[in-house]
Short mmCIF file of C-alpha atoms and ligand atoms in Angstrom, two decimals:
data_model
loop_
_atom_site.label_atom_id
_atom_site.label_comp_id
_atom_site.label_asym_id
_atom_site.label_seq_id
_atom_site.Cartn_x
_atom_site.Cartn_y
_atom_site.Cartn_z
CA MET A 1 4.88 -0.75 16.84
CA ASN A 2 7.44 -1.43 14.21
CA ARG A 3 6.72 -3.93 11.14
CA ARG A 4 6.60 -7.64 11.77
CA THR A 5 9.87 -8.60 13.24
CA PHE A 6 9.47 -11.50 10.72
CA ILE A 7 9.44 -9.31 7.83
CA LYS A 8 12.10 -7.48 8.95
CA THR A 9 14.43 -10.21 9.23
CA THR A 10 13.20 -11.70 5.90
CA SER A 11 16.07 -11.88 3.60
CA LEU A 12 16.41 -9.86 0.52
CA ALA A 13 16.10 -13.15 -1.33
CA GLY A 14 13.07 -14.13 0.54
CA VAL A 15 11.05 -10.70 -0.53
CA ALA A 16 12.32 -11.50 -3.85
CA VAL A 17 9.52 -14.27 -3.97
CA THR A 18 10.00 -18.31 -4.17
CA ALA A 19 11.23 -19.99 -7.23
CA THR A 20 7.62 -20.61 -8.10
CA ASN A 21 6.02 -17.33 -7.64
CA ALA A 22 9.02 -15.94 -9.18
CA ALA A 23 8.32 -17.81 -12.68
CA HIS A 24 4.92 -16.64 -12.36
CA LEU A 25 5.82 -12.78 -11.63
CA THR A 26 8.39 -12.79 -14.21
CA SER A 27 5.90 -14.10 -16.72
CA HIS A 28 3.38 -11.44 -16.00
CA ILE A 29 5.89 -8.91 -15.71
CA ALA A 30 7.29 -9.93 -18.98
CA HIS A 31 3.41 -9.63 -20.05
CA ARG A 32 2.94 -6.12 -18.86
CA GLU A 33 6.58 -5.11 -20.10
CA LEU A 34 4.81 -5.77 -23.66
CA GLN A 35 2.61 -3.11 -23.06
CA LEU A 36 4.82 -0.42 -21.65
CA SER A 37 3.48 2.91 -21.92
CA PRO A 38 5.66 5.93 -23.13
CA ALA A 39 6.11 8.36 -20.22
CA THR A 40 3.47 11.33 -21.06
CA GLY A 41 2.43 14.88 -19.43
CA GLY A 42 3.88 16.37 -16.18
CA GLN A 43 6.44 19.06 -16.09
CA ALA A 44 9.77 18.53 -18.07
CA THR A 45 12.37 18.61 -15.25
CA ASN A 46 15.29 16.59 -15.96
CA LYS A 47 15.63 15.15 -12.34
CA SER A 48 16.53 11.89 -10.93
CA PRO A 49 13.34 9.77 -10.75
CA LEU A 50 12.09 9.51 -7.05
CA VAL A 51 10.11 6.85 -5.31
CA ILE A 52 9.19 6.40 -1.95
CA ASN A 53 7.04 3.72 -0.09
CA THR A 54 5.55 2.79 3.25
CA TRP A 55 7.64 0.69 5.37
CA ASP A 56 10.77 -1.29 4.41
CA TYR A 57 9.65 -3.83 2.12
CA LYS A 58 13.08 -4.22 1.21
CA GLN A 59 15.51 -2.40 -1.47
CA ILE A 60 14.13 -4.66 -4.17
CA VAL A 61 10.34 -3.03 -4.14
CA THR A 62 11.40 0.39 -4.26
CA GLU A 63 14.45 -0.42 -6.60
CA THR A 64 12.31 -2.13 -9.10
CA ALA A 65 10.16 1.04 -9.75
CA TYR A 66 13.15 3.21 -9.80
CA GLN A 67 14.73 0.88 -12.20
CA THR A 68 11.59 0.71 -14.25
CA MET A 69 11.41 4.22 -14.88
CA SER A 70 15.22 4.65 -15.45
CA ASN A 71 15.05 2.07 -18.08
CA GLY A 72 12.40 4.37 -20.20
CA GLY A 73 9.05 2.28 -18.49
CA SER A 74 6.33 4.78 -17.37
CA VAL A 75 5.42 5.64 -13.59
CA LEU A 76 2.26 3.85 -14.28
CA ASP A 77 4.49 0.60 -14.77
CA ALA A 78 6.64 1.21 -12.05
CA VAL A 79 4.40 1.39 -9.29
CA GLU A 80 2.79 -1.35 -10.40
CA LYS A 81 5.63 -3.75 -11.10
CA ALA A 82 7.18 -2.57 -7.34
CA VAL A 83 3.60 -3.63 -5.65
CA MET A 84 3.25 -7.19 -7.19
CA ILE A 85 6.62 -8.25 -5.64
CA PRO A 86 5.09 -7.90 -2.03
CA GLU A 87 1.60 -9.15 -3.51
CA ALA A 88 3.36 -12.46 -4.47
CA ASP A 89 5.48 -13.07 -1.55
CA PRO A 90 3.86 -15.67 1.02
CA GLU A 91 5.75 -14.38 3.74
CA ILE A 92 4.43 -10.90 3.86
CA THR A 93 0.92 -11.44 5.81
CA SER A 94 -0.49 -7.93 5.15
CA VAL A 95 -0.60 -7.96 1.41
CA GLY A 96 -1.41 -10.11 -1.30
CA ARG A 97 -0.64 -14.16 -1.27
CA GLY A 98 0.05 -15.06 2.88
CA GLY A 99 -2.14 -12.15 3.67
CA PHE A 100 -3.93 -13.07 7.15
CA PRO A 101 -7.74 -13.64 6.35
CA ASP A 102 -10.83 -12.26 7.71
CA LYS A 103 -13.04 -13.74 10.43
CA ASP A 104 -14.50 -16.10 8.43
CA GLY A 105 -10.84 -17.56 7.12
CA LYS A 106 -11.05 -15.76 3.73
CA VAL A 107 -7.99 -13.87 2.20
CA THR A 108 -9.73 -10.56 0.92
CA LEU A 109 -7.60 -7.96 -0.86
CA ASP A 110 -8.10 -4.19 -1.58
CA ALA A 111 -5.84 -2.38 -4.15
CA SER A 112 -5.40 1.07 -6.01
CA ILE A 113 -3.72 2.78 -8.54
CA MET A 114 -3.74 6.27 -9.74
CA ASP A 115 -1.55 8.54 -11.80
CA GLY A 116 -0.96 12.28 -11.69
CA ASN A 117 -3.72 13.41 -14.18
CA GLY A 118 -6.72 11.98 -12.13
CA ASN A 119 -6.96 8.50 -13.95
CA CYS A 120 -7.41 5.85 -11.00
CA GLY A 121 -8.85 2.39 -10.67
CA SER A 122 -9.37 0.20 -7.71
CA VAL A 123 -10.28 -3.06 -6.78
CA VAL A 124 -11.98 -3.80 -3.05
CA PHE A 125 -13.13 -7.11 -1.36
CA LEU A 126 -11.34 -9.32 -4.16
CA GLU A 127 -10.42 -12.87 -3.45
CA HIS A 128 -8.31 -15.48 -5.29
CA ILE A 129 -6.54 -13.08 -7.62
CA LEU A 130 -2.62 -12.91 -6.66
CA TYR A 131 -2.29 -9.33 -8.33
CA PRO A 132 -5.02 -6.99 -7.11
CA VAL A 133 -2.89 -4.02 -8.45
CA SER A 134 -2.65 -5.15 -11.92
CA VAL A 135 -6.58 -5.84 -12.03
CA ALA A 136 -7.11 -2.34 -10.24
CA ARG A 137 -5.19 -1.17 -13.35
CA LEU A 138 -7.09 -2.83 -15.70
CA VAL A 139 -10.20 -1.31 -14.15
CA MET A 140 -8.45 2.20 -14.67
CA GLU A 141 -7.45 1.32 -18.51
CA LYS A 142 -10.30 -0.98 -19.73
CA THR A 143 -13.40 0.52 -18.28
CA GLN A 144 -15.18 3.73 -17.28
CA HIS A 145 -15.18 2.87 -14.05
CA VAL A 146 -13.13 3.38 -10.70
CA TYR A 147 -13.96 0.80 -8.39
CA LEU A 148 -14.96 -2.64 -9.04
CA ALA A 149 -15.55 -5.02 -5.64
CA GLY A 150 -16.05 -8.67 -4.85
CA GLU A 151 -17.50 -11.21 -7.05
CA GLY A 152 -17.73 -8.75 -9.88
CA ALA A 153 -14.07 -7.49 -9.36
CA LEU A 154 -13.09 -11.58 -9.46
CA GLN A 155 -15.11 -12.13 -12.30
CA PHE A 156 -13.66 -9.13 -14.42
CA ALA A 157 -10.19 -10.62 -13.31
CA LEU A 158 -10.98 -13.86 -14.68
CA GLN A 159 -12.29 -12.52 -17.92
CA ASN A 160 -9.13 -10.49 -18.35
CA GLY A 161 -6.39 -13.68 -18.07
CA PHE A 162 -6.24 -13.78 -14.19
CA ALA A 163 -6.29 -17.26 -12.80
CA LYS A 164 -8.00 -18.22 -9.65
CA GLU A 165 -5.76 -19.43 -7.03
CA ASN A 166 -5.70 -19.94 -3.24
CA LEU A 167 -4.07 -17.20 -1.65
CA LEU A 168 -4.24 -18.51 1.88
CA THR A 169 -0.93 -19.88 3.12
CA GLU A 170 -0.57 -22.53 5.65
CA LYS A 171 1.14 -20.24 7.62
CA ALA A 172 -1.35 -17.91 7.77
CA LYS A 173 -4.21 -20.62 8.14
CA LYS A 174 -2.31 -21.33 11.41
CA GLU A 175 -2.33 -18.01 12.60
CA TYR A 176 -5.89 -17.86 11.78
CA GLU A 177 -6.91 -21.11 13.85
CA LYS A 178 -4.46 -19.65 16.71
CA TRP A 179 -6.84 -16.59 16.61
CA LEU A 180 -10.00 -18.48 16.45
CA LEU A 181 -8.98 -20.14 19.69
CA GLU A 182 -8.13 -16.78 21.66
CA SER A 183 -10.81 -14.98 19.73
CA ASN A 184 -12.52 -11.97 21.45
CA ASP A 185 -13.67 -8.58 20.61
CA GLU A 186 -10.21 -7.02 22.04
CA SER A 187 -7.92 -9.64 19.93
CA ILE A 188 -8.23 -7.84 16.91
CA LYS A 189 -7.10 -4.87 18.40
CA LYS A 190 -3.95 -6.24 20.62
CA ARG A 191 -2.38 -7.77 17.46
CA LYS A 192 0.33 -5.13 16.53
CA GLU A 193 1.11 -7.41 13.44
CA ASN A 194 -2.36 -6.97 11.94
CA HIS A 195 -1.70 -4.31 9.52
CA ASP A 196 1.08 -3.26 7.14
CA THR A 197 -0.02 -2.02 3.48
CA ILE A 198 2.40 -1.15 0.54
CA GLY A 199 1.81 2.21 -0.38
CA LEU A 200 4.47 3.15 -3.12
CA ILE A 201 4.38 6.55 -5.01
CA ALA A 202 6.64 7.56 -7.87
CA MET A 203 7.55 10.56 -10.14
CA ASP A 204 9.39 10.32 -12.89
CA ALA A 205 12.49 12.50 -14.34
CA ASN A 206 9.38 14.54 -16.23
CA GLY A 207 7.28 15.14 -12.91
CA ASN A 208 4.82 12.45 -14.25
CA MET A 209 3.66 10.75 -10.96
CA ALA A 210 1.69 7.84 -10.03
CA GLY A 211 1.02 5.66 -7.11
CA ALA A 212 -0.47 2.01 -5.99
CA CYS A 213 -1.36 0.64 -2.74
CA SER A 214 -2.20 -2.95 -2.14
CA SER A 215 -3.16 -4.66 1.12
CA SER A 216 -5.33 -7.51 2.66
CA GLY A 217 -6.34 -5.16 5.07
CA MET A 218 -6.49 -6.05 8.89
CA ALA A 219 -6.40 -9.58 9.94
CA TRP A 220 -9.52 -11.15 11.14
CA LYS A 221 -11.62 -8.56 9.87
CA ILE A 222 -15.35 -8.64 9.71
CA ARG A 223 -16.28 -10.08 5.84
CA GLY A 224 -16.73 -7.59 3.64
CA ARG A 225 -14.70 -4.78 5.09
CA VAL A 226 -12.83 -2.56 2.94
CA GLY A 227 -10.07 -0.45 4.29
CA ASP A 228 -8.30 2.99 3.01
CA SER A 229 -5.95 1.39 0.54
CA PRO A 230 -8.37 1.29 -2.52
CA ILE A 231 -10.10 4.35 -1.60
CA ILE A 232 -8.76 7.30 -3.66
CA GLY A 233 -8.01 10.01 -1.46
CA ALA A 234 -8.06 7.77 1.76
CA GLY A 235 -5.06 5.36 1.15
CA LEU A 236 -3.61 7.18 -1.88
CA TYR A 237 -3.80 10.44 -4.06
CA VAL A 238 -1.50 11.93 -6.84
CA ASP A 239 -1.74 15.08 -8.82
CA ASN A 240 1.15 16.05 -11.14
CA GLU A 241 0.45 19.50 -10.09
CA VAL A 242 1.45 19.09 -6.52
CA GLY A 243 2.67 15.56 -5.55
CA ALA A 244 1.41 12.28 -3.73
CA ALA A 245 1.08 10.63 -0.57
CA THR A 246 -0.05 7.37 0.71
CA ALA A 247 -0.98 6.02 3.87
CA THR A 248 -0.75 2.74 6.26
CA GLY A 249 -2.41 1.84 9.74
CA ILE A 250 -6.01 1.82 10.80
CA GLY A 251 -7.97 2.25 7.57
CA GLU A 252 -10.88 3.51 9.28
CA ALA A 253 -8.82 6.66 10.51
CA VAL A 254 -7.15 7.57 7.63
CA ILE A 255 -10.89 7.24 5.40
CA LYS A 256 -12.41 9.44 8.00
CA VAL A 257 -10.26 12.26 6.65
CA CYS A 258 -9.44 11.67 3.56
CA GLY A 259 -6.34 11.46 4.52
CA SER A 260 -3.89 11.22 1.18
CA PHE A 261 -6.15 13.94 -0.57
CA LEU A 262 -5.63 15.92 2.66
CA ILE A 263 -1.67 15.81 2.68
CA VAL A 264 -1.85 16.69 -1.19
CA GLU A 265 -4.32 19.83 -0.86
CA LEU A 266 -2.33 21.04 2.05
CA MET A 267 0.65 20.80 -0.07
CA ARG A 268 -0.96 22.89 -2.64
CA GLN A 269 -1.43 25.29 -0.04
CA GLY A 270 2.35 25.37 0.38
CA LYS A 271 3.02 22.89 3.09
CA SER A 272 6.08 20.59 3.09
CA PRO A 273 5.25 16.89 2.67
CA GLN A 274 6.40 16.49 6.33
CA ASP A 275 4.47 19.03 7.52
CA ALA A 276 1.13 17.88 5.46
CA CYS A 277 1.60 14.51 6.77
CA GLN A 278 1.80 15.55 10.54
CA LEU A 279 -1.36 18.21 9.68
CA ALA A 280 -3.55 15.04 8.28
CA LEU A 281 -2.39 13.06 11.48
CA GLU A 282 -3.56 15.82 13.60
CA ARG A 283 -6.46 16.20 11.88
CA ILE A 284 -7.50 12.74 12.66
CA LEU A 285 -6.79 13.12 16.46
CA HIS A 286 -8.65 16.26 16.68
CA LYS A 287 -11.66 14.42 14.81
CA GLN A 288 -11.52 11.19 16.55
CA PRO A 289 -9.86 11.97 20.35
CA LYS A 290 -10.74 8.30 21.19
CA TYR A 291 -7.85 6.90 19.13
CA LYS A 292 -5.39 9.10 21.50
CA VAL A 293 -6.54 6.57 24.11
CA GLU A 294 -6.55 3.21 21.85
CA ASN A 295 -3.32 1.42 22.74
CA ASN A 296 -2.86 0.26 19.24
CA PHE A 297 -3.55 2.89 17.51
CA LEU A 298 -1.37 3.50 14.09
CA VAL A 299 -1.34 5.67 11.05
CA GLY A 300 1.67 6.54 9.21
CA PHE A 301 1.59 8.75 5.99
CA CYS A 302 4.31 9.65 3.50
CA ALA A 303 4.43 11.77 0.65
CA PHE A 304 6.40 13.77 -1.91
CA ASN A 305 5.75 17.16 -3.59
CA LYS A 306 6.70 18.08 -7.28
CA ASP A 307 10.07 19.29 -6.16
CA GLY A 308 10.94 16.14 -5.09
CA GLU A 309 10.91 16.74 -1.12
CA HIS A 310 9.61 13.95 0.92
CA GLY A 311 8.49 13.53 4.26
CA GLY A 312 6.61 10.85 6.45
CA PHE A 313 4.79 11.13 9.99
CA CYS A 314 3.17 8.78 12.29
CA TYR A 315 1.39 8.63 15.61
CA LYS A 316 3.57 6.54 17.20
CA LYS A 317 7.34 5.85 16.85
CA GLY A 318 8.23 2.92 14.70
CA PHE A 319 6.76 3.98 11.18
CA GLU A 320 9.53 4.30 8.43
CA TYR A 321 9.69 4.64 4.82
CA SER A 322 11.71 3.71 1.79
CA VAL A 323 13.05 6.11 -0.61
CA TYR A 324 14.99 5.60 -3.80
CA LYS A 325 16.51 8.65 -5.33
CA GLU A 326 19.51 9.46 -7.06
CA GLY A 327 20.57 5.92 -8.02
CA LYS A 328 20.42 5.54 -3.79
CA PHE A 329 18.23 3.24 -1.37
CA GLU A 330 17.40 4.91 1.76
CA VAL A 331 14.92 3.91 4.84
CA VAL A 332 13.66 6.70 6.38
CA LYS A 333 12.75 6.87 10.06
CA SER A 334 9.45 8.93 10.45
CA LYS A 335 8.61 11.72 12.79
CA TYR A 336 6.33 10.82 15.01
CA LEU A 337 3.82 12.66 17.81
CA LYS A 338 4.50 10.32 20.68
CA ASP A 339 6.81 7.13 22.02
N1 LIG B 1 -4.51 0.34 5.87
C1 LIG B 1 -4.66 -1.02 5.78
C2 LIG B 1 -6.27 -0.97 6.42
O1 LIG B 1 -6.64 -0.93 7.24
C3 LIG B 1 -3.82 -1.67 6.75
C4 LIG B 1 -2.62 -1.45 7.13
O2 LIG B 1 -2.02 -0.34 6.19
O3 LIG B 1 -2.20 -1.42 8.06
O4 LIG B 1 -6.81 -1.84 5.55
#
């Protein structure tokens, strides 16, 4: 139930993207840095910035968000830059470049971004674009819309200076070809390694919050399938008055209960982040008991509140989330319902 072994064993240098990717990433980040927005809103708390994200995408991801805020960048810049790292990493087969394709062999991407004042943007079923999180941010900042999908999202990205590229790596192609040979209805369910979203939420020292979520979705999914990651309130929700939450796992299950929105609302009612995550997971199982008998059912949530408390909860053992707070990085093993 853990994240893929190869991701676990990837070195920090490996996760920090290849030389070519690094150059592209650096230039894109530099481009974004020119537009650093000042931190505004929220409540003045003078606390340490806080960053948490699903899984252990290695310290560099969580730290990038933390350092961006520590260096005076806005919390939106922080979450965007951090999520761009796994999006560019060809070794990660569940996000961005290198993501496992759909049933037709095409890599399709979902991403969202949201701030604590209700501003949000998403792209769904986007192809050929390396940084879907950045396109989601442009949807939020440059249009009056929240979601752009498929061909329209691609056109929007191209019009805004993104380049079209092939995101299907040789490694993902080989896995796809292997899957084609053994393909049957059960094979999507059987693969443990067919999902893992980066959902990253952060709060700056003044209490401004933001989050971003990015995923290539379930491997071998039906063409056109959209998961929870780009759905505001499902894979991600942020509210400066309360806290923030994000999700990973079977997106359909998360969508059915508006998982991240539910967690934020439970925290608004006074639940701790930990309890709110558990209650959201229990809500899924209450409404859809079929998931209890599905071998590979997995949903994991993590959340924090405006006081800087954080928590996570998962159906089965194995989910972990990364935390960067007061200058320290930590990977927290999430509580779970069953072994
Ligand atoms: N939640 C993602 C989706 O369903 C995948 C994952 O997190 O594993 O698209």
